[in-house]
PDB file of C-alpha atoms in Angstrom:
ATOM      1  CA  MET V   1    -156.073 -92.927 120.546  1.00 41.00           C
ATOM      2  CA  ILE V   2    -154.277 -92.404 117.206  1.00 50.00           C
ATOM      3  CA  THR V   3    -154.753 -89.050 115.517  1.00 56.00           C
ATOM      4  CA  ALA V   4    -153.722 -87.923 112.056  1.00 70.00           C
ATOM      5  CA  ARG V   5    -150.457 -86.059 111.992  1.00 80.00           C
ATOM      6  CA  ARG V   6    -150.257 -82.395 111.096  1.00 83.00           C
ATOM      7  CA  PRO V   7    -149.226 -81.941 107.439  1.00 88.00           C
ATOM      8  CA  TYR V   8    -145.768 -80.543 106.667  1.00 90.00           C
ATOM      9  CA  PRO V   9    -145.037 -77.981 103.925  1.00 89.00           C
ATOM     10  CA  SER V  10    -143.032 -80.717 102.181  1.00 90.00           C
ATOM     11  CA  ASP V  11    -145.990 -83.134 101.947  1.00 93.00           C
ATOM     12  CA  VAL V  12    -147.053 -84.138  98.457  1.00 92.00           C
ATOM     13  CA  SER V  13    -150.512 -82.867  97.457  1.00 93.00           C
ATOM     14  CA  ASP V  14    -153.303 -85.133  96.179  1.00 92.00           C
ATOM     15  CA  GLU V  15    -152.780 -83.871  92.630  1.00 93.00           C
ATOM     16  CA  GLU V  16    -149.001 -84.340  92.786  1.00 91.00           C
ATOM     17  CA  TRP V  17    -149.400 -87.807  94.255  1.00 93.00           C
ATOM     18  CA  SER V  18    -151.746 -88.954  91.502  1.00 92.00           C
ATOM     19  CA  LEU V  19    -149.129 -87.920  88.934  1.00 91.00           C
ATOM     20  CA  ILE V  20    -146.056 -89.401  90.589  1.00 92.00           C
ATOM     21  CA  VAL V  21    -147.348 -92.626  92.166  1.00 92.00           C
ATOM     22  CA  PRO V  22    -147.140 -94.642  88.889  1.00 92.00           C
ATOM     23  CA  TYR V  23    -143.378 -93.996  88.859  1.00 93.00           C
ATOM     24  CA  LEU V  24    -142.926 -95.199  92.450  1.00 92.00           C
ATOM     25  CA  LEU V  25    -144.875 -98.456  92.390  1.00 88.00           C
ATOM     26  CA  LEU V  26    -142.190-101.123  92.425  1.00 83.00           C
ATOM     27  CA  MET V  27    -144.916-103.447  93.717  1.00 71.00           C
ATOM     28  CA  LYS V  28    -148.634-103.024  94.411  1.00 65.00           C
ATOM     29  CA  GLU V  29    -149.472-100.044  96.615  1.00 60.00           C
ATOM     30  CA  ASP V  30    -151.480-102.323  98.924  1.00 64.00           C
ATOM     31  CA  ALA V  31    -148.958-105.196  98.888  1.00 61.00           C
ATOM     32  CA  GLU V  32    -149.276-107.370 102.009  1.00 64.00           C
ATOM     33  CA  GLN V  33    -145.612-106.993 102.952  1.00 63.00           C
ATOM     34  CA  ARG V  34    -145.832-103.185 102.930  1.00 72.00           C
ATOM     35  CA  ARG V  35    -145.737-101.969 106.536  1.00 84.00           C
ATOM     36  CA  HIS V  36    -145.854 -98.216 105.866  1.00 89.00           C
ATOM     37  CA  ASP V  37    -148.031 -96.101 103.595  1.00 89.00           C
ATOM     38  CA  LEU V  38    -146.165 -95.409 100.340  1.00 90.00           C
ATOM     39  CA  ARG V  39    -147.240 -91.782 100.278  1.00 93.00           C
ATOM     40  CA  GLU V  40    -145.918 -91.244 103.800  1.00 94.00           C
ATOM     41  CA  LEU V  41    -142.584 -92.794 102.838  1.00 95.00           C
ATOM     42  CA  PHE V  42    -142.374 -90.357  99.938  1.00 95.00           C
ATOM     43  CA  ASN V  43    -143.317 -87.481 102.254  1.00 95.00           C
ATOM     44  CA  GLY V  44    -140.484 -88.576 104.543  1.00 95.00           C
ATOM     45  CA  LEU V  45    -138.001 -88.411 101.669  1.00 96.00           C
ATOM     46  CA  ARG V  46    -139.299 -84.977 100.643  1.00 95.00           C
ATOM     47  CA  TYR V  47    -138.906 -83.806 104.259  1.00 95.00           C
ATOM     48  CA  VAL V  48    -135.244 -84.885 104.360  1.00 95.00           C
ATOM     49  CA  ILE V  49    -134.535 -83.138 101.044  1.00 93.00           C
ATOM     50  CA  ARG V  50    -136.545 -80.012 101.875  1.00 93.00           C
ATOM     51  CA  TYR V  51    -134.879 -79.365 105.240  1.00 92.00           C
ATOM     52  CA  GLY V  52    -131.454 -80.903 104.595  1.00 89.00           C
ATOM     53  CA  ILE V  53    -131.492 -82.979 107.765  1.00 91.00           C
ATOM     54  CA  ALA V  54    -129.854 -86.273 108.698  1.00 92.00           C
ATOM     55  CA  TRP V  55    -132.018 -89.362 108.215  1.00 93.00           C
ATOM     56  CA  ARG V  56    -132.082 -90.038 111.939  1.00 94.00           C
ATOM     57  CA  ALA V  57    -133.405 -86.516 112.611  1.00 94.00           C
ATOM     58  CA  MET V  58    -136.743 -87.168 110.886  1.00 93.00           C
ATOM     59  CA  PRO V  59    -139.847 -86.289 112.960  1.00 93.00           C
ATOM     60  CA  ASN V  60    -141.420 -89.179 114.857  1.00 91.00           C
ATOM     61  CA  ASP V  61    -144.833 -88.749 113.221  1.00 91.00           C
ATOM     62  CA  LEU V  62    -143.403 -89.780 109.831  1.00 94.00           C
ATOM     63  CA  PRO V  63    -142.455 -93.426 109.152  1.00 94.00           C
ATOM     64  CA  PRO V  64    -139.207 -94.617 110.787  1.00 95.00           C
ATOM     65  CA  TRP V  65    -136.136 -93.100 109.166  1.00 96.00           C
ATOM     66  CA  SER V  66    -134.769 -96.542 108.294  1.00 95.00           C
ATOM     67  CA  ALA V  67    -137.922 -97.417 106.333  1.00 95.00           C
ATOM     68  CA  VAL V  68    -137.818 -94.117 104.434  1.00 96.00           C
ATOM     69  CA  TYR V  69    -134.106 -94.572 103.687  1.00 96.00           C
ATOM     70  CA  GLN V  70    -134.508 -98.154 102.469  1.00 94.00           C
ATOM     71  CA  GLN V  71    -137.450 -97.300 100.212  1.00 94.00           C
ATOM     72  CA  SER V  72    -135.607 -94.252  98.857  1.00 96.00           C
ATOM     73  CA  ARG V  73    -132.646 -96.479  97.952  1.00 95.00           C
ATOM     74  CA  ARG V  74    -134.997 -98.848  96.119  1.00 94.00           C
ATOM     75  CA  TRP V  75    -136.467 -95.946  94.143  1.00 95.00           C
ATOM     76  CA  MET V  76    -133.025 -94.620  93.230  1.00 94.00           C
ATOM     77  CA  GLU V  77    -131.670 -98.001  92.200  1.00 94.00           C
ATOM     78  CA  ALA V  78    -134.746 -98.594  90.020  1.00 94.00           C
ATOM     79  CA  GLY V  79    -134.246 -95.226  88.261  1.00 92.00           C
ATOM     80  CA  CYS V  80    -137.648 -93.904  89.328  1.00 94.00           C
ATOM     81  CA  PHE V  81    -136.570 -90.283  89.665  1.00 93.00           C
ATOM     82  CA  GLU V  82    -134.667 -90.295  86.360  1.00 90.00           C
ATOM     83  CA  ALA V  83    -137.892 -91.465  84.688  1.00 92.00           C
ATOM     84  CA  VAL V  84    -139.832 -88.610  86.315  1.00 92.00           C
ATOM     85  CA  VAL V  85    -137.276 -86.031  85.148  1.00 91.00           C
ATOM     86  CA  HIS V  86    -137.200 -87.475  81.614  1.00 92.00           C
ATOM     87  CA  ASP V  87    -140.974 -87.401  81.176  1.00 94.00           C
ATOM     88  CA  LEU V  88    -141.368 -83.979  82.814  1.00 93.00           C
ATOM     89  CA  ARG V  89    -138.693 -82.536  80.528  1.00 94.00           C
ATOM     90  CA  ALA V  90    -140.520 -83.934  77.484  1.00 95.00           C
ATOM     91  CA  VAL V  91    -143.828 -82.442  78.627  1.00 94.00           C
ATOM     92  CA  LEU V  92    -142.272 -79.022  79.259  1.00 95.00           C
ATOM     93  CA  ARG V  93    -140.520 -79.061  75.882  1.00 96.00           C
ATOM     94  CA  LEU V  94    -143.726 -79.952  74.054  1.00 96.00           C
ATOM     95  CA  ALA V  95    -145.545 -77.181  75.934  1.00 96.00           C
ATOM     96  CA  ALA V  96    -142.862 -74.749  74.711  1.00 96.00           C
ATOM     97  CA  GLY V  97    -143.385 -75.828  71.106  1.00 96.00           C
ATOM     98  CA  LYS V  98    -140.227 -77.970  70.938  1.00 95.00           C
ATOM     99  CA  GLN V  99    -139.698 -81.628  70.081  1.00 95.00           C
ATOM    100  CA  ALA V 100    -139.908 -83.984  73.047  1.00 95.00           C
ATOM    101  CA  GLU V 101    -136.201 -84.863  72.781  1.00 95.00           C
ATOM    102  CA  PRO V 102    -133.539 -82.164  72.219  1.00 96.00           C
ATOM    103  CA  THR V 103    -131.001 -82.117  69.411  1.00 97.00           C
ATOM    104  CA  THR V 104    -128.748 -79.546  71.112  1.00 97.00           C
ATOM    105  CA  ALA V 105    -127.207 -79.514  74.588  1.00 97.00           C
ATOM    106  CA  ILE V 106    -125.143 -77.088  76.655  1.00 97.00           C
ATOM    107  CA  ILE V 107    -122.395 -78.498  78.891  1.00 97.00           C
ATOM    108  CA  ASP V 108    -120.442 -76.900  81.717  1.00 95.00           C
ATOM    109  CA  SER V 109    -119.021 -77.634  85.150  1.00 92.00           C
ATOM    110  CA  ARG V 110    -119.177 -76.079  88.589  1.00 89.00           C
ATOM    111  CA  THR V 111    -116.932 -76.588  91.607  1.00 86.00           C
ATOM    112  CA  LEU V 112    -118.487 -76.900  95.060  1.00 82.00           C
ATOM    113  CA  ARG V 113    -116.413 -76.387  98.190  1.00 80.00           C
ATOM    114  CA  SER V 114    -115.874 -79.561 100.166  1.00 72.00           C
ATOM    115  CA  THR V 115    -117.247 -80.416 103.602  1.00 67.00           C
ATOM    116  CA  PRO V 116    -115.826 -82.831 106.189  1.00 61.00           C
ATOM    117  CA  GLU V 117    -118.175 -85.484 104.723  1.00 58.00           C
ATOM    118  CA  SER V 118    -116.649 -85.176 101.234  1.00 59.00           C
ATOM    119  CA  GLY V 119    -113.730 -87.445 102.113  1.00 61.00           C
ATOM    120  CA  SER V 120    -111.972 -88.925  99.092  1.00 63.00           C
ATOM    121  CA  ARG V 121    -114.406 -87.245  96.705  1.00 65.00           C
ATOM    122  CA  ALA V 122    -112.709 -83.886  97.284  1.00 71.00           C
ATOM    123  CA  GLY V 123    -109.905 -82.538  95.100  1.00 73.00           C
ATOM    124  CA  TYR V 124    -108.265 -79.155  94.530  1.00 71.00           C
ATOM    125  CA  ASP V 125    -109.453 -77.023  91.609  1.00 71.00           C
ATOM    126  CA  GLY V 126    -106.535 -74.685  90.888  1.00 68.00           C
ATOM    127  CA  ALA V 127    -108.533 -72.470  88.531  1.00 70.00           C
ATOM    128  CA  LYS V 128    -111.275 -71.824  91.086  1.00 69.00           C
ATOM    129  CA  ARG V 129    -108.943 -72.103  94.094  1.00 72.00           C
ATOM    130  CA  LYS V 130    -111.364 -74.438  95.811  1.00 74.00           C
ATOM    131  CA  ASN V 131    -111.018 -77.829  97.433  1.00 77.00           C
ATOM    132  CA  GLY V 132    -114.123 -79.865  96.777  1.00 81.00           C
ATOM    133  CA  SER V 133    -116.207 -81.649  94.168  1.00 82.00           C
ATOM    134  CA  LYS V 134    -116.952 -80.743  90.573  1.00 86.00           C
ATOM    135  CA  LEU V 135    -120.405 -81.055  89.009  1.00 89.00           C
ATOM    136  CA  HIS V 136    -120.332 -81.804  85.276  1.00 93.00           C
ATOM    137  CA  MET V 137    -123.719 -80.855  83.841  1.00 95.00           C
ATOM    138  CA  ALA V 138    -125.633 -80.868  80.582  1.00 96.00           C
ATOM    139  CA  VAL V 139    -128.919 -79.061  79.915  1.00 97.00           C
ATOM    140  CA  ASP V 140    -131.079 -78.524  76.862  1.00 97.00           C
ATOM    141  CA  THR V 141    -131.549 -75.066  75.331  1.00 96.00           C
ATOM    142  CA  LEU V 142    -134.468 -74.428  77.700  1.00 96.00           C
ATOM    143  CA  GLY V 143    -132.283 -75.154  80.719  1.00 96.00           C
ATOM    144  CA  HIS V 144    -133.794 -78.547  81.581  1.00 96.00           C
ATOM    145  CA  LEU V 145    -131.334 -81.028  83.071  1.00 94.00           C
ATOM    146  CA  LEU V 146    -130.141 -83.806  80.761  1.00 95.00           C
ATOM    147  CA  ALA V 147    -127.201 -85.311  82.644  1.00 93.00           C
ATOM    148  CA  LEU V 148    -125.061 -84.696  85.701  1.00 91.00           C
ATOM    149  CA  HIS V 149    -122.167 -86.476  87.329  1.00 87.00           C
ATOM    150  CA  VAL V 150    -119.810 -85.626  90.167  1.00 87.00           C
ATOM    151  CA  THR V 151    -116.007 -85.952  90.317  1.00 87.00           C
ATOM    152  CA  PRO V 152    -113.240 -84.601  92.554  1.00 83.00           C
ATOM    153  CA  ALA V 153    -112.616 -80.934  91.747  1.00 83.00           C
ATOM    154  CA  ASN V 154    -109.205 -81.608  90.212  1.00 83.00           C
ATOM    155  CA  ARG V 155    -110.720 -83.510  87.272  1.00 85.00           C
ATOM    156  CA  ASP V 156    -110.209 -81.697  83.970  1.00 87.00           C
ATOM    157  CA  ASP V 157    -113.365 -80.679  82.076  1.00 90.00           C
ATOM    158  CA  ARG V 158    -111.920 -82.067  78.832  1.00 92.00           C
ATOM    159  CA  ALA V 159    -111.484 -85.502  80.406  1.00 91.00           C
ATOM    160  CA  GLU V 160    -115.158 -85.590  81.354  1.00 92.00           C
ATOM    161  CA  ALA V 161    -116.529 -84.590  77.933  1.00 94.00           C
ATOM    162  CA  GLY V 162    -116.780 -88.232  76.859  1.00 95.00           C
ATOM    163  CA  PRO V 163    -118.643 -89.579  79.914  1.00 94.00           C
ATOM    164  CA  LEU V 164    -120.932 -86.542  79.832  1.00 95.00           C
ATOM    165  CA  ALA V 165    -121.680 -87.038  76.112  1.00 96.00           C
ATOM    166  CA  GLN V 166    -122.478 -90.686  76.776  1.00 96.00           C
ATOM    167  CA  ALA V 167    -124.839 -89.738  79.628  1.00 95.00           C
ATOM    168  CA  ILE V 168    -126.556 -87.165  77.388  1.00 96.00           C
ATOM    169  CA  GLN V 169    -127.270 -89.748  74.705  1.00 96.00           C
ATOM    170  CA  GLN V 170    -128.535 -92.244  77.259  1.00 94.00           C
ATOM    171  CA  ALA V 171    -130.930 -89.648  78.673  1.00 92.00           C
ATOM    172  CA  THR V 172    -132.229 -88.529  75.276  1.00 94.00           C
ATOM    173  CA  ASP V 173    -132.257 -91.811  73.332  1.00 92.00           C
ATOM    174  CA  GLY V 174    -129.361 -90.556  71.199  1.00 95.00           C
ATOM    175  CA  SER V 175    -131.162 -87.489  69.835  1.00 96.00           C
ATOM    176  CA  VAL V 176    -128.481 -84.856  70.607  1.00 97.00           C
ATOM    177  CA  GLU V 177    -126.247 -83.906  67.671  1.00 97.00           C
ATOM    178  CA  LEU V 178    -124.597 -80.708  68.922  1.00 97.00           C
ATOM    179  CA  ALA V 179    -123.249 -79.550  72.284  1.00 97.00           C
ATOM    180  CA  TRP V 180    -122.152 -76.014  73.106  1.00 97.00           C
ATOM    181  CA  ALA V 181    -119.363 -75.530  75.633  1.00 96.00           C
ATOM    182  CA  ASP V 182    -117.048 -72.818  76.935  1.00 94.00           C
ATOM    183  CA  GLN V 183    -113.250 -72.482  76.686  1.00 93.00           C
ATOM    184  CA  GLY V 184    -112.741 -75.178  79.321  1.00 90.00           C
ATOM    185  CA  TYR V 185    -113.504 -77.785  76.646  1.00 94.00           C
ATOM    186  CA  THR V 186    -111.144 -76.599  73.887  1.00 93.00           C
ATOM    187  CA  GLY V 187    -108.866 -79.019  72.068  1.00 92.00           C
ATOM    188  CA  SER V 188    -109.153 -82.255  70.160  1.00 94.00           C
ATOM    189  CA  LYS V 189    -109.360 -84.467  73.256  1.00 94.00           C
ATOM    190  CA  ALA V 190    -112.816 -83.245  74.271  1.00 95.00           C
ATOM    191  CA  ALA V 191    -114.035 -82.929  70.674  1.00 96.00           C
ATOM    192  CA  ASN V 192    -113.019 -86.478  69.793  1.00 96.00           C
ATOM    193  CA  ALA V 193    -114.507 -87.879  72.996  1.00 95.00           C
ATOM    194  CA  ALA V 194    -117.854 -86.224  72.230  1.00 96.00           C
ATOM    195  CA  LYS V 195    -117.700 -87.334  68.594  1.00 96.00           C
ATOM    196  CA  GLU V 196    -117.442 -90.965  69.713  1.00 96.00           C
ATOM    197  CA  HIS V 197    -120.998 -90.536  70.960  1.00 96.00           C
ATOM    198  CA  ASP V 198    -122.196 -88.777  67.775  1.00 96.00           C
ATOM    199  CA  ILE V 199    -122.086 -85.277  69.296  1.00 97.00           C
ATOM    200  CA  THR V 200    -120.314 -82.351  67.656  1.00 96.00           C
ATOM    201  CA  LEU V 201    -118.722 -80.145  70.303  1.00 96.00           C
ATOM    202  CA  GLU V 202    -118.803 -76.419  69.493  1.00 96.00           C
ATOM    203  CA  ILE V 203    -116.865 -73.914  71.630  1.00 95.00           C
ATOM    204  CA  VAL V 204    -118.656 -70.585  72.153  1.00 92.00           C
TER     205      VAL V 204
END
């Protein structure tokens, strides 16, 4: 006799599911080749993220870990989660009385200490005295994420101003005109790299 599994705290609610399912449908929800319920696959992904476990450590009452992993890769490659973040940011900005797309960004970086799994991604950040990876981030003035990319920790912030500016414009349809940054982005190298993507870099 098959019984329904006990819900996990990480399970998506009915209301959440109705909002997010349009972003996840790479084919019909009831497609004949689908062997596992789409909502349960998404719950499996949320479980892995929520508890920080290995894929193979997923509970047996969720779909097989391999099915959850494969579907998660399809979602990521199709840009499903970027679309969710983009639309949610626009909704939150409109609710705050702002335009849907920002004209100003704030950029910065953060170094995370490496783990044995970091491998070749790790580098030594002399300023922070850490061996690890560096997150290069951009947010709007409300703190909503615009762009993020990861490099070894020894990468200079100035060298990443150009790629970050390009990612900002891709995420906002080219609406950003000004980016604020700290002293780590001083000099003409970073300013010129940002200017190539129509962003004026201002050090504060």
